[in-house]
Short mmCIF file of C-alpha atoms in Angstrom, two decimals:
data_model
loop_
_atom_site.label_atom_id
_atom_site.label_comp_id
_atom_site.label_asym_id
_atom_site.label_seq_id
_atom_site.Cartn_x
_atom_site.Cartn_y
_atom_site.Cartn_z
CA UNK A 1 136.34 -2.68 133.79
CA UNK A 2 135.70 -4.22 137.26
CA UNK A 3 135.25 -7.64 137.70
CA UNK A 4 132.83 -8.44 140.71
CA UNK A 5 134.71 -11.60 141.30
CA UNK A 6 137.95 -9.24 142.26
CA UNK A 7 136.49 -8.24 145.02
CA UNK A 8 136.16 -9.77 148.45
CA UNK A 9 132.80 -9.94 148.69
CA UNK A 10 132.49 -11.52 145.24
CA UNK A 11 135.39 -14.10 145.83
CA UNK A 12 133.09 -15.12 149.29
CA UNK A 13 129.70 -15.09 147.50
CA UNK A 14 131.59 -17.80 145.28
CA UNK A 15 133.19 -19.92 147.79
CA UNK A 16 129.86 -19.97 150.17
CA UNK A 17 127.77 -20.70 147.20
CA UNK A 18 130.13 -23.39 145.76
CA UNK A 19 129.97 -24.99 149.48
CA UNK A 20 126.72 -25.01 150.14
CA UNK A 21 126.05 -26.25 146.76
CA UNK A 22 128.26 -29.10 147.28
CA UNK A 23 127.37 -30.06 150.81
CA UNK A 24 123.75 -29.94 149.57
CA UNK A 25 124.24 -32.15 146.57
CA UNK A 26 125.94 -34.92 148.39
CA UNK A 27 123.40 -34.75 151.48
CA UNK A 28 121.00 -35.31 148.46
CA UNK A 29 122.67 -38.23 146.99
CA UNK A 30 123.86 -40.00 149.97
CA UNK A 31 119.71 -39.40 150.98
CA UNK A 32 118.59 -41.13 148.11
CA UNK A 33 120.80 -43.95 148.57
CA UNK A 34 119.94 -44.02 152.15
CA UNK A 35 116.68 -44.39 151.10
CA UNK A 36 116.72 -47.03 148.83
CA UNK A 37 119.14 -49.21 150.98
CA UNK A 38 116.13 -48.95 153.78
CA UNK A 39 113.54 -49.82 151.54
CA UNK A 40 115.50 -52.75 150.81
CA UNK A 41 116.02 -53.48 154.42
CA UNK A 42 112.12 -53.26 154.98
CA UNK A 43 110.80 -55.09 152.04
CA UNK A 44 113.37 -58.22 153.31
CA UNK A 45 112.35 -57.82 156.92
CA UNK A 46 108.48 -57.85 155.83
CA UNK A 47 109.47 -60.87 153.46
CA UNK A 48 110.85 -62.84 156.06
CA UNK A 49 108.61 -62.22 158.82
CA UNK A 50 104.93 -63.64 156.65
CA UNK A 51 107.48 -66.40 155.58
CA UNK A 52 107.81 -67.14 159.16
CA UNK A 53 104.20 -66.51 160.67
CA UNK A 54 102.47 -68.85 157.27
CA UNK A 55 105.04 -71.67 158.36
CA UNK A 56 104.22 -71.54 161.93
CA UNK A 57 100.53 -71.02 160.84
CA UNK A 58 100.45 -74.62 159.37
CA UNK A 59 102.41 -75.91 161.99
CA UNK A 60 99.96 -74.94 164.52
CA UNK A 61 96.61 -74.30 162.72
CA UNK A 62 96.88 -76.41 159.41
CA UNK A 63 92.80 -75.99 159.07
CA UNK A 64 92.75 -72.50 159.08
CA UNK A 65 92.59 -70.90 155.56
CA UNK A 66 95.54 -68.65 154.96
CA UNK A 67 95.15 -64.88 154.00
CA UNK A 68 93.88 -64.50 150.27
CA UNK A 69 97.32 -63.39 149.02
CA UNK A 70 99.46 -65.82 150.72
CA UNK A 71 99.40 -69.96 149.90
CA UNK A 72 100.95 -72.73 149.35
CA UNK A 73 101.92 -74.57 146.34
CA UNK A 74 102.73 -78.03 145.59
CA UNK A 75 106.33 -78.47 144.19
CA UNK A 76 104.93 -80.23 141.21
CA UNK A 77 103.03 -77.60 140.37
CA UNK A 78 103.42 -75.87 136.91
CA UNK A 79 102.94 -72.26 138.45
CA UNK A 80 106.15 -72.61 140.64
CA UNK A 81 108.67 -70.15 138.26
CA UNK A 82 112.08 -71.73 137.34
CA UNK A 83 115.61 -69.80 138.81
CA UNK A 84 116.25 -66.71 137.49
CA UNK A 85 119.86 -65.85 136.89
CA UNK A 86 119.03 -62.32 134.92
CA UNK A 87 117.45 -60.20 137.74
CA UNK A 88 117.44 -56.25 137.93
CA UNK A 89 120.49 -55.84 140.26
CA UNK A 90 118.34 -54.26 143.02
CA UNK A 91 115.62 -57.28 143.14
CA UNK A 92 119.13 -59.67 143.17
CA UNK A 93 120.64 -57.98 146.31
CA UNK A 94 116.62 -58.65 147.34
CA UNK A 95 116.96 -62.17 146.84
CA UNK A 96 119.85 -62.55 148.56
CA UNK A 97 119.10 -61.27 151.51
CA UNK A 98 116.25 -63.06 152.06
CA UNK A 99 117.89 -65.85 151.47
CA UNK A 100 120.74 -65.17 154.10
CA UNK A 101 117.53 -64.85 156.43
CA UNK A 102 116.59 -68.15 155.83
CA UNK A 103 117.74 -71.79 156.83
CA UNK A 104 120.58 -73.12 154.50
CA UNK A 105 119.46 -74.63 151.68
CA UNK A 106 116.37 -72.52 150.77
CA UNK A 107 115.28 -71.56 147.66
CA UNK A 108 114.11 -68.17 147.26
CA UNK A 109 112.58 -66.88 143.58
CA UNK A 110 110.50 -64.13 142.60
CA UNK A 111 107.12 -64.92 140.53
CA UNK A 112 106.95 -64.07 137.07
CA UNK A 113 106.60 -60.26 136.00
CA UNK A 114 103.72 -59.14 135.04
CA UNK A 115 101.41 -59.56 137.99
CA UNK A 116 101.51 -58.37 141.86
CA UNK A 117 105.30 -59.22 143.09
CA UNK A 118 105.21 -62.31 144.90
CA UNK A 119 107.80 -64.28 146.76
CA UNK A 120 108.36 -68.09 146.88
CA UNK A 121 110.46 -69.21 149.54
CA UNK A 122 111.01 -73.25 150.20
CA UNK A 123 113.08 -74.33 152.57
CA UNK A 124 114.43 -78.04 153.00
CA UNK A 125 111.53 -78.89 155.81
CA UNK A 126 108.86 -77.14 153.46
CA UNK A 127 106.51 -79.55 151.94
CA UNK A 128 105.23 -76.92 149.79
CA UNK A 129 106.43 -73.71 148.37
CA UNK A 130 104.87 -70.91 150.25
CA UNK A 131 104.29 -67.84 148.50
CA UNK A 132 103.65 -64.25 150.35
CA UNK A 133 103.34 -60.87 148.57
CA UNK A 134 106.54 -58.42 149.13
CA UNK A 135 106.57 -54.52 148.52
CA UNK A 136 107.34 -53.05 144.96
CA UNK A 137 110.95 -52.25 144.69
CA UNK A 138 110.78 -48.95 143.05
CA UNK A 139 113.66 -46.92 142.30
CA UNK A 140 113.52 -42.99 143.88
CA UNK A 141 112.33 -41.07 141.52
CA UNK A 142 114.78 -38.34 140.29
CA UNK A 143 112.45 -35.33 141.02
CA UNK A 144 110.30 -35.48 143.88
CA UNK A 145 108.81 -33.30 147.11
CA UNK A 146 112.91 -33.85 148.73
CA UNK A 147 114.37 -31.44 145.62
CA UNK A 148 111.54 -28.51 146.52
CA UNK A 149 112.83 -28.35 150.08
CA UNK A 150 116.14 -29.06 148.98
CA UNK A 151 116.20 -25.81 146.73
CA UNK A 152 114.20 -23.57 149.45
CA UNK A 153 116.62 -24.40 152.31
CA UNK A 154 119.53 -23.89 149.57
CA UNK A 155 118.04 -20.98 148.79
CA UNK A 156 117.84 -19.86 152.32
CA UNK A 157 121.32 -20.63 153.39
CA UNK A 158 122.50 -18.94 150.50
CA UNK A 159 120.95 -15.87 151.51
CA UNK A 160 122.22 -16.00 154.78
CA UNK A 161 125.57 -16.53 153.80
CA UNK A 162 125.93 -13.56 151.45
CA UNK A 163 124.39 -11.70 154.30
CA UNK A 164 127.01 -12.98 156.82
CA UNK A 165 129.95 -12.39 153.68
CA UNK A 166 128.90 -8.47 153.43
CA UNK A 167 128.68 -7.61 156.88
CA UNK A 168 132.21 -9.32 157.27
CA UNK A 169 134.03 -7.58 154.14
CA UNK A 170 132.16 -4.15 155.40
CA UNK A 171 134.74 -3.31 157.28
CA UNK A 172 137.52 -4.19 155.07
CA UNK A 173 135.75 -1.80 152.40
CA UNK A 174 135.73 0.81 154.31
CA UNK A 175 139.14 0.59 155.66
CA UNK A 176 140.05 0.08 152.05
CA UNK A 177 138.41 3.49 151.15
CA UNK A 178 140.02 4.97 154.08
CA UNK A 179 143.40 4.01 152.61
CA UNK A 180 142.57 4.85 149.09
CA UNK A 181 141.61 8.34 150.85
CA UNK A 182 145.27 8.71 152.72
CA UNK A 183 146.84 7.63 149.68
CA UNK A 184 145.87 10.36 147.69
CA UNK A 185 146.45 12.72 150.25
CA UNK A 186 142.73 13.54 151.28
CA UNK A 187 141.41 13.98 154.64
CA UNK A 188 140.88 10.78 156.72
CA UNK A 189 138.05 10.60 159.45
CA UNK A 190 138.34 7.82 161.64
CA UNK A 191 137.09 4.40 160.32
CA UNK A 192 135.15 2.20 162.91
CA UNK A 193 136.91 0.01 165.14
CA UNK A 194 133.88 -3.36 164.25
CA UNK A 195 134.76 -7.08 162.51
CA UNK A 196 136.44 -9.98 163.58
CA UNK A 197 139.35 -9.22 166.22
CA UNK A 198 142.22 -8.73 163.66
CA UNK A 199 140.40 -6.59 161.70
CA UNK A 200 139.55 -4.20 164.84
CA UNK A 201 143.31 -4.50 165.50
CA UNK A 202 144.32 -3.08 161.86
CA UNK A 203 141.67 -0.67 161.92
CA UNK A 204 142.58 1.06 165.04
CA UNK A 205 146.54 0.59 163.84
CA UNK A 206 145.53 2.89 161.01
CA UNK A 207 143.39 5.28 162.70
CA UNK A 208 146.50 5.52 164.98
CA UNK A 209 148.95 5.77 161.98
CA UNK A 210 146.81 8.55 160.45
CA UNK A 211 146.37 10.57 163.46
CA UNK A 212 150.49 10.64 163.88
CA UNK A 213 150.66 11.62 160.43
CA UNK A 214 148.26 14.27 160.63
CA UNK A 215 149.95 15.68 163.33
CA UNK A 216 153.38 15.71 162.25
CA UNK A 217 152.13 17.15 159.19
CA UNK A 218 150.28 20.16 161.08
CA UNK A 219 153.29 20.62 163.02
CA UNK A 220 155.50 20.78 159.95
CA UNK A 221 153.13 22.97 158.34
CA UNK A 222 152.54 25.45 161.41
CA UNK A 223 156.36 25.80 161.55
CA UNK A 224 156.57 26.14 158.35
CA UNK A 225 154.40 28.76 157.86
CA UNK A 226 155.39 30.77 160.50
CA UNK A 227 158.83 31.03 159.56
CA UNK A 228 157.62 31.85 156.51
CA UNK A 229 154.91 34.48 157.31
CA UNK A 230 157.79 35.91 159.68
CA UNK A 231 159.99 36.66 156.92
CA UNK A 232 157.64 39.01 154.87
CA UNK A 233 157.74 41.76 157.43
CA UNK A 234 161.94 41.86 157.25
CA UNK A 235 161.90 41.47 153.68
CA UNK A 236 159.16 44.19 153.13
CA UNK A 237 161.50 46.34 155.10
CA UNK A 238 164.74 45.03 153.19
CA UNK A 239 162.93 45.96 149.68
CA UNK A 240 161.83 49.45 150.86
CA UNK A 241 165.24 50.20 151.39
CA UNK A 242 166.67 48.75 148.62
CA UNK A 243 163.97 51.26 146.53
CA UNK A 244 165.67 54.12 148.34
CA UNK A 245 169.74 53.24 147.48
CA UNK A 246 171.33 55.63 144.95
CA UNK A 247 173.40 53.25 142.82
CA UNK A 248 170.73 51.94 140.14
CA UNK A 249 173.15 48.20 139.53
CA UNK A 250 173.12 47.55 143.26
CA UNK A 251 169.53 48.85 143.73
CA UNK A 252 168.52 46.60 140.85
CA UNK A 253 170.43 43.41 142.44
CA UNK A 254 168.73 43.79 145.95
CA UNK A 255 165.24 43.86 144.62
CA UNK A 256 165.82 41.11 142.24
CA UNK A 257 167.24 38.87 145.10
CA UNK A 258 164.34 40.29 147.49
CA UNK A 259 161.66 39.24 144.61
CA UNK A 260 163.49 35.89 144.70
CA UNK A 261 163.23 35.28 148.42
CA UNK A 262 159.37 36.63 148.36
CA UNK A 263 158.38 34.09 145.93
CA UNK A 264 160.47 31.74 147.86
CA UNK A 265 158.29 32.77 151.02
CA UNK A 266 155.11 32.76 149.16
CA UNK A 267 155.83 29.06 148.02
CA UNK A 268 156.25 27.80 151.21
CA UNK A 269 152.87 29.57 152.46
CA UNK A 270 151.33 28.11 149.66
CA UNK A 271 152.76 24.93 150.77
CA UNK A 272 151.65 24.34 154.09
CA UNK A 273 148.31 25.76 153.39
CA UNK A 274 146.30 22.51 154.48
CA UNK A 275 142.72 24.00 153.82
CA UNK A 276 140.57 23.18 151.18
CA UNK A 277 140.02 25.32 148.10
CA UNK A 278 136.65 26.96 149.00
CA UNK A 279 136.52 29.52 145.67
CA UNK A 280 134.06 29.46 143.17
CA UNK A 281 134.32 26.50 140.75
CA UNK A 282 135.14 27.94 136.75
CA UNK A 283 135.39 26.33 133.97
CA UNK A 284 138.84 25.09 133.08
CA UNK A 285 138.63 25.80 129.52
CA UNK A 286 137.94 29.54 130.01
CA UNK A 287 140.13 30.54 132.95
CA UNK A 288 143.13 28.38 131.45
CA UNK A 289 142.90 30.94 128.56
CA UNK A 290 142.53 33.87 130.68
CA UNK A 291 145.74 32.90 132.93
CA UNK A 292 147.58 32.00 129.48
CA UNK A 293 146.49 35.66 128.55
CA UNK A 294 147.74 37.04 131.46
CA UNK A 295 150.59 35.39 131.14
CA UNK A 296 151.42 36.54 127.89
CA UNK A 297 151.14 40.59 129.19
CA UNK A 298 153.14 39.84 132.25
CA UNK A 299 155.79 37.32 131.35
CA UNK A 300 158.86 38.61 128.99
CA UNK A 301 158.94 35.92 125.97
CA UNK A 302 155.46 34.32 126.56
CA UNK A 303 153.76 34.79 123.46
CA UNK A 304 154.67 30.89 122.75
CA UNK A 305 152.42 30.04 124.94
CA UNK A 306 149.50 28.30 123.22
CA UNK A 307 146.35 26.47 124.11
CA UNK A 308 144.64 23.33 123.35
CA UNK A 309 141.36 23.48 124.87
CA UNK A 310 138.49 20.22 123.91
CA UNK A 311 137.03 19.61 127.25
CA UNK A 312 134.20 21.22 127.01
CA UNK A 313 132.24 23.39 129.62
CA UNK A 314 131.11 20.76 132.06
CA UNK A 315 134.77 20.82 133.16
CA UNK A 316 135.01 22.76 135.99
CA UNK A 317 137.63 23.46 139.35
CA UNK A 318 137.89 25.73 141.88
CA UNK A 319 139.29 29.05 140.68
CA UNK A 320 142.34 29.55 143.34
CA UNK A 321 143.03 25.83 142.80
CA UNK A 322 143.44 25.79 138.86
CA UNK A 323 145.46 29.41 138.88
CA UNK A 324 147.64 27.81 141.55
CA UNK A 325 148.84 24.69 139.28
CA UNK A 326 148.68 26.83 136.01
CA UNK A 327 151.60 29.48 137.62
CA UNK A 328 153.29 27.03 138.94
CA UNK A 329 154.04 24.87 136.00
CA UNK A 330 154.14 27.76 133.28
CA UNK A 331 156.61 29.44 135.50
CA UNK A 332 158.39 26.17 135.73
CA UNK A 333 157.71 25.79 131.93
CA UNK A 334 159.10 28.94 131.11
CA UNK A 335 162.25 28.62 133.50
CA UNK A 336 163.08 24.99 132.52
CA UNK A 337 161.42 23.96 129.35
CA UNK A 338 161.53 25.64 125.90
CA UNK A 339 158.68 27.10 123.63
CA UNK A 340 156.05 26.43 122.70
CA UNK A 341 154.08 25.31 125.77
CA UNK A 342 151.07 23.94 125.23
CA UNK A 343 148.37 24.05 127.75
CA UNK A 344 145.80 21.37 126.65
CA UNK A 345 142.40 20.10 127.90
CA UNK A 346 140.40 17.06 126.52
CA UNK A 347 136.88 14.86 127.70
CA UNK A 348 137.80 11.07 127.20
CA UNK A 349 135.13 8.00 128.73
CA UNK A 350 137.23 8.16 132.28
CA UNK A 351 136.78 12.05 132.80
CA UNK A 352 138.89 15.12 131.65
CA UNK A 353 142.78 15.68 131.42
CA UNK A 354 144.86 18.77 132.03
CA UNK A 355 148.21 18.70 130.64
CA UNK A 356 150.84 21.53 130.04
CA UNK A 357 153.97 20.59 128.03
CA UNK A 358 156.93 22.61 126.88
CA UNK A 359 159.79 21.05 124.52
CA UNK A 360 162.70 21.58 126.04
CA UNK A 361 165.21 19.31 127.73
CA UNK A 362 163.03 17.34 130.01
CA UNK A 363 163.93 15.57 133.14
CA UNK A 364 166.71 12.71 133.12
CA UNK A 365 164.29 8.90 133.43
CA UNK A 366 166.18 8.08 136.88
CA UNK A 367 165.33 11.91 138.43
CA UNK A 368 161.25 11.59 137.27
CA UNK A 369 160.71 10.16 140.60
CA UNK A 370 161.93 13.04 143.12
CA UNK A 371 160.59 15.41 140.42
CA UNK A 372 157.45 16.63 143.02
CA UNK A 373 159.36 15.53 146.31
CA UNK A 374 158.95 18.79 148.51
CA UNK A 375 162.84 21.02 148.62
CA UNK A 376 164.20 18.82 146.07
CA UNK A 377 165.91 20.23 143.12
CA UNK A 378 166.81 18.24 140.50
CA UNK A 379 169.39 21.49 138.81
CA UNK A 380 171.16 22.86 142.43
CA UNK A 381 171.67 26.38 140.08
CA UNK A 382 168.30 26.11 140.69
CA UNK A 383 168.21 27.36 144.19
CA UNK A 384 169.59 31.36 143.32
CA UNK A 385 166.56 32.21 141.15
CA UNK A 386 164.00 32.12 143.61
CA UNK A 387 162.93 28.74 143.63
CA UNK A 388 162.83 26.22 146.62
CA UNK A 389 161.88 22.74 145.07
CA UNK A 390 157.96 23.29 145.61
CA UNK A 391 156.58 24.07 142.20
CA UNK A 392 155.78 20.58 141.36
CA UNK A 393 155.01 18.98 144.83
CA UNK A 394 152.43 22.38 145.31
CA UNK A 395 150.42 20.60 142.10
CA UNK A 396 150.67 17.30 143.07
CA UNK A 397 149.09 17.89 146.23
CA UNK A 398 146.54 20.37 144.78
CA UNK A 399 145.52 18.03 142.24
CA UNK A 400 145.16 15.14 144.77
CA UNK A 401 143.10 17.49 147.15
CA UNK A 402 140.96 17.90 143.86
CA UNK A 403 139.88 14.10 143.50
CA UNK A 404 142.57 13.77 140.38
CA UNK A 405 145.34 12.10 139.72
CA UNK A 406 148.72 13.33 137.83
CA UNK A 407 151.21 11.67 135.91
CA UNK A 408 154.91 13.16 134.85
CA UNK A 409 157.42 12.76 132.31
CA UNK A 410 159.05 12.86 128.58
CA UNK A 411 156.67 13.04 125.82
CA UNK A 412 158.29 11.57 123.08
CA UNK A 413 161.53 13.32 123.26
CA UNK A 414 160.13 16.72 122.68
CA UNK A 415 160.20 17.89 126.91
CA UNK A 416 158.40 18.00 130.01
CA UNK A 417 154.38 17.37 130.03
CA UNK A 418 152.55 17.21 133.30
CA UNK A 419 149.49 15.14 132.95
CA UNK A 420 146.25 15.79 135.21
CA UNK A 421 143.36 13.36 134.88
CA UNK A 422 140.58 14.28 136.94
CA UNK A 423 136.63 11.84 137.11
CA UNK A 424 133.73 13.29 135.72
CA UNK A 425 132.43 13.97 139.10
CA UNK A 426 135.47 15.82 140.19
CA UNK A 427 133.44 18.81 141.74
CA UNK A 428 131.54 17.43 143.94
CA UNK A 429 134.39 15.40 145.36
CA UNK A 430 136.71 18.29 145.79
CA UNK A 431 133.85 19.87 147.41
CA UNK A 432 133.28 16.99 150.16
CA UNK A 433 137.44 16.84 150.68
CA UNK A 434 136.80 21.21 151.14
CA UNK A 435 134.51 20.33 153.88
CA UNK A 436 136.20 17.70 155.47
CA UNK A 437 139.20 19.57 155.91
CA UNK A 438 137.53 22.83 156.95
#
């Protein structure tokens, strides 16, 4: 199962969101202690300025009453509060600060809780404590109007972000896909040259890369062919007069090492055939046991030949394809392997699988890898029976052309098995690869 947090996109999402989340949380905090800090500042500023216009106010006007909330009491007084050593923390910073605003030697307290805060502020010159009203110290309240814009312009930049993160992984997909495409052998249109500078520089890189590719490969297969397609005529010619020798042995010889070289031919046409499969899609199930039938009437010792078939009628392939890679690897089966060979089909939850196995000899674990290389032979005796090292790298590429994927090697000791695994929607993929390569 995909994760979305494998992907680039996902692995962005995360870091922008885990970034903005962070930068807004400590823009928050550092806010709010911003904020109280300055309504610490202001309430001490405010303190000190009344304490400073009621003293100059009986300096200058002693006959003037003072506003209702601000007076003057005698020291002697039982209303003036005693010292307070047990203060909230916040009103103590208060209280010293106003007091580093003052003269030396001024006493600064805070009236009793309870009413409207008051402060009473006597300096050494002060013949009376004078008392002035100061601002509420109020803690900021944990949720307030500051977290609802908070969370819309979070919610904003967050959007934006994953905006900016999938139109700069874009791109990257699709250059991704493109690869996935080459990989598997499929046709490869040119992916758009747009992203950041290095990305433009690795996408045209690989548009380059596949174009050189593509060409050698037409080149190879253009040559190939025509060598090919130029030896039918002389070997048409060659069999003809083989038919026509007296001597039945020699006669016999010729035409088998004429059949050889045809097939040989035919392979190599087959080969560098670079088209998609337009034929009619069939179901697998049925035309795998038609070909095994035909096999059976055409093929000397075929009759072990036996079928498997679970996958059900929604399984389908294009007709030339699926007789191509059923010849090839019951001829190869039936040259290499040992009876019985199986042909087997089966649905599982990823798609369908095609598999033919025999139970012979199998291939040695260090040769499994050149197994499908084009020319190569694993047996060199190989090479006199009419067979040039394509069988295998014919149905690799035909299977890849088909949207599947193969898989070869021992199955538990008992031979050869050739394993196709092809995705539910395997039809309408080959059909798009068809297209692109027509």
């Amino acid at each position: 199962m995909r994760r979305p947090i494998d992907s680039l996109f996902g692995r962005l999402a995360l870091l922008v969101v885990a970034v903005l989340m962070l930068s807004h949380f400590a823009w928050y905090a550092l806010m709010r202690l911003e904020r109280s800090q300055l309504q610490t500042r202001y309430a001490v500023e405010e303190a000190t300025f009344l304490v400073d216009a009621v003293r100059q106010h009986v300096a200058r006007t002693p006959d003037q009453p003072l506003p209702s909330r601000v007076k003057l009491v005698d020291p002697s007084s039982n209303d003036v509060p005693a010292a307070n050593s047990n203060m909230p923390a916040p009103l103590e910073r208060f209280v010293e600060d106003v007091r580093d605003r003052m003269p030396a030697g001024t006493q600064v307290r805070v009236g009793p809780p309870g009413g409207p805060p008051t402060l009473w502020v006597r300096a050494a010159t002060d013949q009376n404590w004078i008392v002035v009203p100061v601002q509420p110290l109020r803690m900021p309240r944990s949720l307030d109007r500051t977290v609802l814009w908070l969370a819309i312009i979070f919610s904003f930049a967050v959007m934006a972000a994953l905006f900016a993160a999938w139109a700069l992984q874009q791109p990257l997909r699709s250059l991704a896909q493109a690869v996935t495409r080459f990989g598997r052998g499929l046709p490869v249109p040119p992916v758009p040259e747009r992203g950041p500078r290095e990305l433009r520089q690795l996408t045209h890189g690989f548009n380059q890369m596949v174009q050189e590719v593509a060409r050698t490969e037409h080149d190879r297969a253009v040559m190939l062919a025509g060598v090919a397609h130029d030896l039918k005529t002389p070997l048409a010619r060659l069999r003809l007069r083989a038919e026509m020798m007296d001597d039945a042995k020699t006669r016999d010889g010729v035409v088998r090492d004429v059949d050889s070289m045809t097939h040989i031919v035919e392979q190599f046409l087959v080969f560098a055939h670079d088209g998609g499969d337009r034929s009619e899609p069939v179901e697998v199930d049925a035309q795998c046991e038609r070909v095994v039938r035909s096999y059976r009437a055409v093929a000397a010792g075929a009759t072990t030949v036996q079928t498997e078939l679970n996958a059900g009628p929604s399984f389908l392939l294009p007709a030339a394809t699926l007789d191509r890679i059923l010849s090839n690897l019951l001829d190869n089966a039936h040259a290499y392997g040992a009876p019985p060979v199986i042909v087997a089909t089966a649905r599982t939850s990823q798609g369908f699988t095609l598999s033919i196995s025999d139970n012979g000899k199998g291939i040695a674990a260090q040769d499994l890898i050149n197994a499908s290389r084009p020319f190569v032979r694993l047996d060199p005796a190989r090479g006199g029976n009419g067979h040039s090292g394509l069988g295998l790298a014919i149905v690799e590429r035909l299977v890849r052309r088909a949207g599947g994927e193969w898989e070869i090697g021992n199955h538990g000791g008992r031979g050869l098995r050739v394993l196709m695994s092809f995705p539910f929607e395997v039809l309408p993929r080959a059909a798009a690869a068809s297209e692109n390569a027509w």
